[in-house]
XYZ file of C-alpha atoms in Angstrom:
529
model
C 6.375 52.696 24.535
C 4.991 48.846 24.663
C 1.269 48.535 23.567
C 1.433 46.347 26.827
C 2.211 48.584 29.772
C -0.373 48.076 32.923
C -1.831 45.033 30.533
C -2.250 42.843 33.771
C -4.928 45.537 35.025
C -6.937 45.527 31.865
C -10.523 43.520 31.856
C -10.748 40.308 30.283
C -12.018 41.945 27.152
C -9.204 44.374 26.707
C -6.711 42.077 27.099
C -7.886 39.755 24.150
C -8.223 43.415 21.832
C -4.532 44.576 22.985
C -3.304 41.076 22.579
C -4.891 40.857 18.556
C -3.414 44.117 17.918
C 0.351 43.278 19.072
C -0.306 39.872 17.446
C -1.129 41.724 14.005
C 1.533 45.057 14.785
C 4.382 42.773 15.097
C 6.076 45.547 17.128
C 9.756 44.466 18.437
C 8.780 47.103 21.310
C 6.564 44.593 22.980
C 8.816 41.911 22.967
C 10.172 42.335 26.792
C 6.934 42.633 28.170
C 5.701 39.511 26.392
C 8.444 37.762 27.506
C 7.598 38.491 30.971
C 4.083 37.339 30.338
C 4.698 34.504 28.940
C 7.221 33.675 31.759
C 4.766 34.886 34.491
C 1.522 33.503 33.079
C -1.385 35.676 33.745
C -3.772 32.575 34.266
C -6.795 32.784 32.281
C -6.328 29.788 29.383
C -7.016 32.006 26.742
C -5.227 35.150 27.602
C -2.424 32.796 28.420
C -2.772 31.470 24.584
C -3.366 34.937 22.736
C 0.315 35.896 24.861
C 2.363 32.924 22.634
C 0.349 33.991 19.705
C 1.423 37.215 19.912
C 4.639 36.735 20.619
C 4.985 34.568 17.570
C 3.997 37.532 15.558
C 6.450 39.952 16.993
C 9.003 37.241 16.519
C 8.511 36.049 13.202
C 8.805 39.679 11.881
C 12.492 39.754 13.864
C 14.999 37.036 12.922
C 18.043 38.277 15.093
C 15.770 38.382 17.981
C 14.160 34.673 17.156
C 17.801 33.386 17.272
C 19.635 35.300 19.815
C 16.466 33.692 22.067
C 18.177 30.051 21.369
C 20.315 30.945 24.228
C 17.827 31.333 26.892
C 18.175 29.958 30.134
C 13.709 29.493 30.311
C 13.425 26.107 28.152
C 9.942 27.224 27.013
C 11.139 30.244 25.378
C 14.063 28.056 24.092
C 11.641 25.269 22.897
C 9.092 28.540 21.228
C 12.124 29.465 19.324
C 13.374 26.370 18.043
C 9.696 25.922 16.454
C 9.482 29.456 15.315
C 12.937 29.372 13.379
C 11.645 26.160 11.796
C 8.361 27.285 10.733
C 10.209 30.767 9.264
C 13.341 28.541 7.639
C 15.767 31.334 9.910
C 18.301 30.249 8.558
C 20.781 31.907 10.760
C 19.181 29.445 13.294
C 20.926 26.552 11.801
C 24.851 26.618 13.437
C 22.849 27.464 16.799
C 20.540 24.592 16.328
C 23.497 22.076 15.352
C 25.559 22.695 18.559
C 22.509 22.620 20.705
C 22.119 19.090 19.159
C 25.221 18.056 19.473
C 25.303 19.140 23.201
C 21.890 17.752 25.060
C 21.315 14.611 26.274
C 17.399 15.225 25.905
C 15.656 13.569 23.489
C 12.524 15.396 23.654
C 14.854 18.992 23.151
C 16.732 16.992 20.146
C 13.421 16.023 18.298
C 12.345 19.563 18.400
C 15.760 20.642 17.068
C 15.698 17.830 14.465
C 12.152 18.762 12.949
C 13.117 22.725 12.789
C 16.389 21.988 11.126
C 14.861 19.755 8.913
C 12.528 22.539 7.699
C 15.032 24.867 7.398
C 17.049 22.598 5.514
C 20.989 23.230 4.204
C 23.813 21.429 3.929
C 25.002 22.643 7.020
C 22.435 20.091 9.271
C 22.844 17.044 6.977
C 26.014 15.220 9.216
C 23.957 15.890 12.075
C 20.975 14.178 10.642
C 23.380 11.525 9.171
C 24.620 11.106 12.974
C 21.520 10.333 14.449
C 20.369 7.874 11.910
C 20.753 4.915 14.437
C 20.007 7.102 18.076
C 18.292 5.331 20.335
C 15.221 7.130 20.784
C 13.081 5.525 17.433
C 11.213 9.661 16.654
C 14.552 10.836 16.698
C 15.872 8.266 14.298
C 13.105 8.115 12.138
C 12.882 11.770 11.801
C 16.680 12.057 10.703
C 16.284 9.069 8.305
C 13.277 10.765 6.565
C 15.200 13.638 6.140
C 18.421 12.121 4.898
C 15.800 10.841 2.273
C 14.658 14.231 1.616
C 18.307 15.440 1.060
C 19.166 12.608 -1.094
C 21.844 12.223 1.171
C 24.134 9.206 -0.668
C 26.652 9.168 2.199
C 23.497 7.552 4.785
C 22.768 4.558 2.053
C 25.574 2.320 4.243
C 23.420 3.118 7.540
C 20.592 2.790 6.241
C 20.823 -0.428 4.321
C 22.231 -1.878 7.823
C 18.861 -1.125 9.278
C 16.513 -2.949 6.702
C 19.189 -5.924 6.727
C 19.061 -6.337 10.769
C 15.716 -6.306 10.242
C 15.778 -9.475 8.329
C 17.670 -11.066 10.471
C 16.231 -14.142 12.786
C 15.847 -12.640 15.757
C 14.372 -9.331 14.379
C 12.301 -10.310 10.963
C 8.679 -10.831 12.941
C 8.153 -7.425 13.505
C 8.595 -4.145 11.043
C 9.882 -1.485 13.243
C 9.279 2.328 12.356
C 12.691 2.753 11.846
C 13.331 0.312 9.305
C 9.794 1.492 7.151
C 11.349 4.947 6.773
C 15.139 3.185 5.711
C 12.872 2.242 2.941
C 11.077 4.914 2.157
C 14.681 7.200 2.533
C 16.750 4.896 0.566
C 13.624 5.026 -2.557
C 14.056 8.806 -2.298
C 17.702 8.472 -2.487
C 17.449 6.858 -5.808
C 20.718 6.226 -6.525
C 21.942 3.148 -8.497
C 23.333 1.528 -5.349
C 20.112 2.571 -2.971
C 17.481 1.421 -5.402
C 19.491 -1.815 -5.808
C 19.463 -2.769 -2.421
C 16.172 -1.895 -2.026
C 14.920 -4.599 -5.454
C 17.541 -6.984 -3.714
C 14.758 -6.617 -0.475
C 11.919 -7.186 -2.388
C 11.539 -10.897 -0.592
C 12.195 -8.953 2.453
C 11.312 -11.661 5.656
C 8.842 -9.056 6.690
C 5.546 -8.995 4.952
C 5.424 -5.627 6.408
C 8.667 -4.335 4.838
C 7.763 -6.262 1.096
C 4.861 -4.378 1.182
C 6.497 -1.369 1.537
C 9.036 -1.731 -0.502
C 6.549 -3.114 -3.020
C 4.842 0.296 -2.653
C 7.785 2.295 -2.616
C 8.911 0.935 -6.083
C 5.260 1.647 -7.389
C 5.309 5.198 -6.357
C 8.709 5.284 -7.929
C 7.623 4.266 -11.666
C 9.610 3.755 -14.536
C 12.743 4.431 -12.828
C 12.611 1.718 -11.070
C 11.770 -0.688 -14.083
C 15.506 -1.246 -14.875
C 16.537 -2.747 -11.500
C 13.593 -5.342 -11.419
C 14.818 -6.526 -14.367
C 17.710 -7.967 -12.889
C 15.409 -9.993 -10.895
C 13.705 -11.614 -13.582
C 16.013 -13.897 -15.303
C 16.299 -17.400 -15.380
C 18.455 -17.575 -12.337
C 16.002 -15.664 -10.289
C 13.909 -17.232 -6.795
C 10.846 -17.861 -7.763
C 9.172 -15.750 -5.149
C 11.848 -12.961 -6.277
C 10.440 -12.778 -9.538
C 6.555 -13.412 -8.633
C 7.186 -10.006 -6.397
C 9.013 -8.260 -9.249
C 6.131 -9.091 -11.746
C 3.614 -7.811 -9.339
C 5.740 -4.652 -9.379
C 6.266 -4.051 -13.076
C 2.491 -4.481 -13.442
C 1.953 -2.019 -10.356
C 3.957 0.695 -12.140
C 2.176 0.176 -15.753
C 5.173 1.556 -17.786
C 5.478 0.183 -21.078
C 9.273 -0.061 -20.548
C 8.387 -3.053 -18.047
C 6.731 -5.148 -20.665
C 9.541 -5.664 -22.745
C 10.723 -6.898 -19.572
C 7.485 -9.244 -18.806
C 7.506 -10.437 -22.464
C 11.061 -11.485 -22.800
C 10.653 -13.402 -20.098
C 7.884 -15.363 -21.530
C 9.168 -15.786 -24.734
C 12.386 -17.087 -23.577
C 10.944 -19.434 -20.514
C 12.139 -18.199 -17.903
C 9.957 -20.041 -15.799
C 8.305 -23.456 -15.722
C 6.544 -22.582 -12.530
C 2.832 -21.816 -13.491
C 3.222 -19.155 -10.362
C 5.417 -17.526 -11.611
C 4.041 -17.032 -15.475
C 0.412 -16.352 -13.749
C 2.265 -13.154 -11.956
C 3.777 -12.360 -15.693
C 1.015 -12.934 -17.602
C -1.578 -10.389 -15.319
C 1.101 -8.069 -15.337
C 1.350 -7.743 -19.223
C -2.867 -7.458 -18.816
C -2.274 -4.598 -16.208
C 0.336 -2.725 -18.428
C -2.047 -2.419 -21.666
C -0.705 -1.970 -24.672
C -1.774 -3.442 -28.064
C 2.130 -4.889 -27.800
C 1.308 -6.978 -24.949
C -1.694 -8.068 -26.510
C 0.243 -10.574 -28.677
C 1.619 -12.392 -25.614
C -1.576 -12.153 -24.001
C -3.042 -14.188 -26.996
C -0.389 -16.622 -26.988
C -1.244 -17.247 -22.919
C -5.109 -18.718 -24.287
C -2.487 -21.600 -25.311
C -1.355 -22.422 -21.934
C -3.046 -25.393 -20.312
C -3.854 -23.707 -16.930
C -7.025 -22.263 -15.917
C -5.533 -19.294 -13.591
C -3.556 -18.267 -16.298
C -6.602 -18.306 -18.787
C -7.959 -16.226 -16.061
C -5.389 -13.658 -16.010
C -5.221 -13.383 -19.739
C -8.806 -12.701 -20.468
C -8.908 -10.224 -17.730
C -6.158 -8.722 -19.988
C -7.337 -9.329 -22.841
C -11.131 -7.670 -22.201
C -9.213 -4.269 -21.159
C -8.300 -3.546 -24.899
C -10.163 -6.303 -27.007
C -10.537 -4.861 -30.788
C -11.427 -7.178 -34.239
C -7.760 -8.945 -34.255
C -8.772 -10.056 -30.641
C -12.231 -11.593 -31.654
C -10.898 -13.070 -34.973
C -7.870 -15.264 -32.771
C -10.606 -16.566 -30.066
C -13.181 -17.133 -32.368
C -10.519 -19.586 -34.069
C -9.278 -21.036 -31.260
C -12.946 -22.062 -29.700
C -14.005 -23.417 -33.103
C -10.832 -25.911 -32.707
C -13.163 -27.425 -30.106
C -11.921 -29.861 -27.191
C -11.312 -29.152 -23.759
C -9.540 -25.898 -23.885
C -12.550 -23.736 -25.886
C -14.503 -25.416 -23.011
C -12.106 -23.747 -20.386
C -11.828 -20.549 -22.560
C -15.446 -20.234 -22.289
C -15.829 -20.951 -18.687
C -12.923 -18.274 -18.277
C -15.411 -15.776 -19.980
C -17.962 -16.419 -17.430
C -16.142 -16.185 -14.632
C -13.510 -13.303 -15.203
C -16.743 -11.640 -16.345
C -14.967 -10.618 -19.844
C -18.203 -8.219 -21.158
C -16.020 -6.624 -23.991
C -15.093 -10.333 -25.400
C -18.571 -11.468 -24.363
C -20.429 -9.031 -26.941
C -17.586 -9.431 -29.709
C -18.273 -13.421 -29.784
C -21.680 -13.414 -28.827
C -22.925 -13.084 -32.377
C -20.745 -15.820 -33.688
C -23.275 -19.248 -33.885
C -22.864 -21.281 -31.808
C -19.887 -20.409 -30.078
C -22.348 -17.111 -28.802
C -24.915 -20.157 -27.971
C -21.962 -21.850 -25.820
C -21.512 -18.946 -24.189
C -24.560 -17.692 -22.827
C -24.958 -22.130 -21.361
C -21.864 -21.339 -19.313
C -23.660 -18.056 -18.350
C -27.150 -19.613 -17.449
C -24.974 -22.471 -15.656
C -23.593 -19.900 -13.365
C -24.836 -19.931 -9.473
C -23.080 -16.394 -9.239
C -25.777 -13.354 -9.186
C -23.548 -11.306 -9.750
C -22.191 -12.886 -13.249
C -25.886 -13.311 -14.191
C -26.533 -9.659 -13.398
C -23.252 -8.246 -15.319
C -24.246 -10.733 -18.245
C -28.380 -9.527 -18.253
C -27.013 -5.546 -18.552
C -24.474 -6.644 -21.405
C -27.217 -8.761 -23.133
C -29.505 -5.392 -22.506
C -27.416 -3.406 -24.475
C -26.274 -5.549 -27.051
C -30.287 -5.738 -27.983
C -31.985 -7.551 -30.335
C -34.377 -10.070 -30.563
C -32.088 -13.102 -29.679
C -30.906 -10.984 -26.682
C -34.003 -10.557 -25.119
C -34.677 -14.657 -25.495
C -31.263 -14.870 -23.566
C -32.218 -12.510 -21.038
C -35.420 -14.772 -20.237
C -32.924 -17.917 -19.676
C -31.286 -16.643 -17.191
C -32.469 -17.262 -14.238
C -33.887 -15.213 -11.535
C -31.580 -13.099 -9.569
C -31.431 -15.436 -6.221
C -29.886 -14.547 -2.531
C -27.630 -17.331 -1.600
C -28.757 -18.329 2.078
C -26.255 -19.587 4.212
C -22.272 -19.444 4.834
C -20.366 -16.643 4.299
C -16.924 -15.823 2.889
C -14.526 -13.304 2.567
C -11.818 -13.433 -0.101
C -9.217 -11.251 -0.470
C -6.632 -10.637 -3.122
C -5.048 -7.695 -5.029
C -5.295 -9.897 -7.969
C -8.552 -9.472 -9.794
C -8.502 -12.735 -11.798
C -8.061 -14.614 -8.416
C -10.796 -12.916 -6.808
C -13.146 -13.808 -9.637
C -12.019 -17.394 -9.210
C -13.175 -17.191 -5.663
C -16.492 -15.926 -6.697
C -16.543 -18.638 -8.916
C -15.236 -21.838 -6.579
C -17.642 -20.143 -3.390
C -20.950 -19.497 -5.394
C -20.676 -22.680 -6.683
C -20.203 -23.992 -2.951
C -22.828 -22.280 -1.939
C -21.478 -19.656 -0.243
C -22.168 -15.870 -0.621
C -19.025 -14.454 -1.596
C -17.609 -11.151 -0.172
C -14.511 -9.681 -1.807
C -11.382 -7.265 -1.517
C -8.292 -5.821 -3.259
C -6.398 -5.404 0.044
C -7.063 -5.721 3.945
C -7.830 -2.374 4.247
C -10.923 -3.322 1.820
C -11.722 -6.547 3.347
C -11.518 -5.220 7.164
C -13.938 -2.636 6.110
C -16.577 -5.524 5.606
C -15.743 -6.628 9.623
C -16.141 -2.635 10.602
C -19.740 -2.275 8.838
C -20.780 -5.628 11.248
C -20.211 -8.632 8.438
C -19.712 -11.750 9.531
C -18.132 -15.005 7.584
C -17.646 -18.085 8.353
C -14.480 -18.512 6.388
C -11.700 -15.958 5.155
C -9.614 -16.737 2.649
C -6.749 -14.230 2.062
C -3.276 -13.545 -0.313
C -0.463 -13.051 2.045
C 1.307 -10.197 0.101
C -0.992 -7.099 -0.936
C -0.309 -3.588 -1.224
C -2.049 -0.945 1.083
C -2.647 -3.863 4.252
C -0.874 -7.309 3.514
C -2.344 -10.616 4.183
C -0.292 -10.626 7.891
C -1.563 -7.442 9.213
C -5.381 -8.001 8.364
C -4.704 -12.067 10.176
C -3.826 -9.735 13.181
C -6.478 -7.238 12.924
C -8.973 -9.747 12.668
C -7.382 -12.123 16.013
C -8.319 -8.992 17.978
C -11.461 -8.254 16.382
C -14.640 -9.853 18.770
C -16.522 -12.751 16.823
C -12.944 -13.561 14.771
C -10.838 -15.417 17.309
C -11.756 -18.385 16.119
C -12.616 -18.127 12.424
C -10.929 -19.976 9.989
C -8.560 -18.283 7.917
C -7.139 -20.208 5.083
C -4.268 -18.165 3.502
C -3.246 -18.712 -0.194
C 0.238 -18.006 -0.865
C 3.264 -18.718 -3.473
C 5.618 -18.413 -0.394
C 8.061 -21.271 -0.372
C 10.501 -20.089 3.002
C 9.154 -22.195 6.105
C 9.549 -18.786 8.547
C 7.008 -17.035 6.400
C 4.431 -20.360 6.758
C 5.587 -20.235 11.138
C 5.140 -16.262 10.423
C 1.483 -16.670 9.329
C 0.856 -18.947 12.104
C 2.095 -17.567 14.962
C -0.468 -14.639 13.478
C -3.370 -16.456 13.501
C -3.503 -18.133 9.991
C -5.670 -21.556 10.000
C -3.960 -22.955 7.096
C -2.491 -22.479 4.008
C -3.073 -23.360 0.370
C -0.129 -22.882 -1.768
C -0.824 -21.261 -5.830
C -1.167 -23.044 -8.021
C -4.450 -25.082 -6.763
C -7.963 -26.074 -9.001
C -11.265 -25.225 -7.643
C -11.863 -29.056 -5.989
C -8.462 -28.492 -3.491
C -9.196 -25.111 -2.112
C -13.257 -26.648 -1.841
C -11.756 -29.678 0.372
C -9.151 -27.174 2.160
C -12.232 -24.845 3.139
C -14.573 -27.796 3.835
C -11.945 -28.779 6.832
C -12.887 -26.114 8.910
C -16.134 -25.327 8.003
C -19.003 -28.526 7.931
C-alpha cells in the first residue's frame, strides 16, 4: 500500500513528514500516486516542491521506471526524467534520448536532452552531438561543441575549425561569439596534431577576444603545446605571429620552450626590437640557469625595454656568475652602464641591487639613480633592501633618500601583462608627475574604476590574458565619469582592422612598441594639458 493514500487530507505538517519519508524510502509503491501529485499540484509552494523531491528519490532508486517515463505524453514528467537520467548516467536512457533529439523541433526540449546525454556520456550520443555542432539555437551549439571537446571527438575538428575561421572573416571578426570561444576551447581539448595546429595557426586571430582565448587555451595546455609554437617562430614568421607565440612559451614556463626562445635569438630571427623584447621576457619568465646565459648576452643590446626585460629576468635567479658579468660590464663605463643602472632602478632589481651594492663605486652609482627617482614606491622598495642589507654605509644611504612624498595631481592607469613595461610606466608617469596606478590585465585595472578611482589618462596593452586591452576600452565607454577619458593604447599590432577595431571601441590613440619615454610623454600630453 502507498505511504501516500488520503495524503491530500493530511495537515500541512504531515504532509512535509510523509513527503521526507517517501523522499528517503525510495519506495517504487508510491510512484503512481506521486505522479498524480505532481500532475495535479496540491498548491502550497512547498508541498508542491517536497512532491518532485520525492519523486526524484523513488526514481533514482528505479532505472526502468526513470526511462520507460521518457515516453510520457505530460512534458514535465518528460522534462523530470530527462534530468534525472542525466544526473544518474541511466544509461539505458541514451537510444531514448537520441531519437527524442533527433525528432523535436524544440530547442528548449533538445538542450535538456543534450546536457543529460552529455552526462551520461557513450559513444552512442557522439554523432548526435557532432550533428548539432552548427544548430541554430547558440546553447544548443555550444553545449554540443563542449562536449565533442570532452569526447575528443577528431571527426568535429572540420566543423569546428569552420567556426573560428568564419569568425575571422570581415563581416564577422568584430565580435567573439559564444560559439566560436567554445570551438576553441573544444578543438584545445581535442589535442590532436591537426586541432592544435589550427588552433597556433589562430593565434593572430582578428578577434582580440578569440587571441586571448586561444592564448589562454595554449597556456592551460603546457608543454604539449610547445612543439606547435615553434613552427611559428622562425625566420619566416609575422612579426605579430611570433610576438604572440613568445608571450605563449613564456606563459607555459616549460623548459622545452626555451630551447625554442634561445635558438631564435642566437640565430636572429628577428631584427624587430618587438619582437626580441617578447623573446627576451619570455626566457626571464621560464627560469632556468640555461636561459640565464642569453639573458646576459641581452645587457648587450642597445635598447632600454629590452634591458628592462632582461634584468627583470635576470633578478629572478641572480647568483655570483650573475654579479661577476654586470659588475664587468658597468666598469666598461659609457652610456650603456648608465642605462644598465637606470634599468636597476626602475625594474626595481633588489636581488642585483644588494649583489652590486658593495662594489665601490658602481654601489655609489647606484643608490644616485635611486635618490634621483620621483617614484615612492622605488624609494620605498630600495629603503627596505638597504634595511636589510645593514651596515653603517646603509643607514647613510637610507638618510639620502628622500622623504616618502604623495604625488598631488593627475592620475594614471597603466595596464600591461608585461611586468617590465609596467615598471617603465611607473617610471615615464612619476617622472611626469603623475601618480601611477597599475595592472596585469583588465580585470585588475577595472577593479581600480569599481573601488571609485579616477584617472585622467589610461594607458593600456591591447592583448592580455584574463580581460584584453578591447574588452576593458568597452567596459570603461559604459562606465559613468569614462566616456570621455583618454585612452592611449600601446600595441605591436601592425593590421589596420585591429587599429579601426580599437577605435570603433573607444581607444583615443595609439602608440605603437617600440617607443622611449619622451614619445609616449608627448602622446599623453595631447590629451591631457
Amino acid at each position: 500500500m502507498s505511504s501516500l493514500t488520503g495524503f491530500r487530507d493530511q495537515s500541512f505538517l504531515d504532509k512535509i513528514s510523509i513527503l521526507n519519508e517517501v523522499s528517503m524510502g525510495k519506495d517504487i509503491e508510491d510512484l503512481e500516486d506521486l505522479l498524480d501529485l505532481f500532475k495535479n499540484p496540491i498548491g502550497d509552494t512547498s508541498v508542491d516542491y517536497m512532491v518532485v523531491t520525492a519523486l526524484n528519490g523513488v526514481l533514482s532508486s528505479d532505472e526502468k521506471s526513470a526511462v520507460d517515463l521518457l515516453s510520457c505524453d505530460n512534458e514535465k514528467i518528460r522534462v523530470l526524467c530527462i534530468r534525472l537520467c542525466g544526473e544518474f548516467k541511466f544509461a539505458t536512457a541514451t537510444p531514448f534520448l537520441v531519437s527524442l533529439a533527433e525528432k523535436t523541433d524544440d530547442s528548449d526540449l533538445l538542450f535538456e536532452v543534450i546536457v543529460s546525454l552529455s552526462k551520461i556520456g557513450g559513444d552512442e550520443s557522439v554523432s548526435l552531438f557532432r550533428s548539432n555542432i552548427t544548430n541554430d539555437d547558440d546553447l544548443v551549439a555550444s553545449m554540443c561543441i563542449e562536449v565533442v571537446g570532452t569526447f575528443k571527438d577528431e571527426e568535429s575538428i572540420g566543423a569546428l575549425s569552420d567556426i573560428v575561421t568564419r569568425n575571422n572573416e570581415d563581416a564577422y571578426y568584430e565580435i567573439c561569439d559564444l560559439t566560436t570561444w567554445k570551438a576553441v576551447e573544444a578543438l584545445t581539448s581535442i589535442g590532436s596534431s591537426a586541432s592544435l595546429s589550427f588552433i597556433v595557426d589562430n593565434l593572430h586571430h582578428r578577434n582580440p577576444t578569440v587571441r586571448r582565448v586561444v592564448t589562454d587555451c595554449l597556456t592551460d595546455l603546457g608543454a604539449p603545446a610547445v612543439p606547435y609554437l615553434q613552427k611559428v617562430i622562425t625566420p619566416d614568421a609575422e612579426k605579430d605571429d611570433m610576438i604572440l607565440a613568445a608571450n605563449v612559451l613564456g606563459f607555459i614556463g616549460d623548459k622545452s620552450g626555451l630551447e625554442v626562445l634561445m635558438d631564435a635569438l642566437d640565430k636572429k630571427y628577428s631584427t624587430d626590437s618587438s619582437v626580441n623584447y617578447a623573446i627576451y621576457e619570455a626566457i626571464g619568465s621560464i627560469g632556468t640557469m640555461k636561459g640565464v646565459i642569453s639573458l646576459i648576452d641581452g645587457l648587450d643590446v642597445d635598447d632600454e625595454l629590452i634591458t628592462l626585460a632582461v634584468l627583470t629576468g635576470l633578478d629572478r635567479q641572480v647568483n655570483p656568475g650573475v654579479i661577476k658579468k654586470m659588475t664587468e660590464m658597468i666598469s666598461q663605463g659609457g652610456s650603456q652602464a648608465g642605462k644598465i643602472i637606470r634599468a636597476v632602478v626602475t625594474a626595481k632589481a633588489l636581488n642585483i641591487f644588494a649583489g652590486l651594492y658593495n662594489e665601490g663605486k658602481i654601489g655609489r652609482f647606484m643608490m644616485n639613480a635611486v635618490v634621483a627617482s620621483k617614484d615612492p614606491e622605488v624609494r620605498t622598495a630600495f629603503r627596505e633592501k638597504l634595511t636589510e642589507i645593514g651596515g653603517d654605509e646603509a643607514t647613510v644611504d637610507i638618510a639620502r633618500l628622500p622623504d616618502i612624498e604623495e604625488i598631488a595631481g593627475k592620475r594614471a592607469l597603466a595596464v600591461d601583462d608585461s611586468k617590465s613595461m609596467l615598471a617603465l610606466y611607473r617610471s615615464i608617469l612619476t617622472s611626469n608627475g603623475y601618480e601611477p596606478s597599475i595592472a596585469e590585465n583588465g580585470q585588475e585595472a577595472y577593479a581600480f574604476v569599481e573601488q571609485g578611482d579616477e584617472f585622467d589618462v589610461v594607458i593600456t596593452d591591447m592583448n592580455m590574458p584574463v580581460m584584453d586591452g578591447m574588452e576593458l576600452v568597452e567596459k570603461l565607454r559604459f562606465t559613468d565619469g569614462f566616456e570621455k577619458i583618454p585612452i592611449i593604447m600601446v600595441t605591436t599590432e601592425s593590421e589596420t582592422s585591429q587599429m579601426e577595431l580599437a577605435r570603433k571601441t573607444g581607444v583615443t590613440d595609439f602608440i605603437t612598441k617600440p617607443f622611449t619615454p619622451d614619445q609616449l610623454k608627448a602622446k599623453i600630453a595631447e590629451y591631457v594639458s
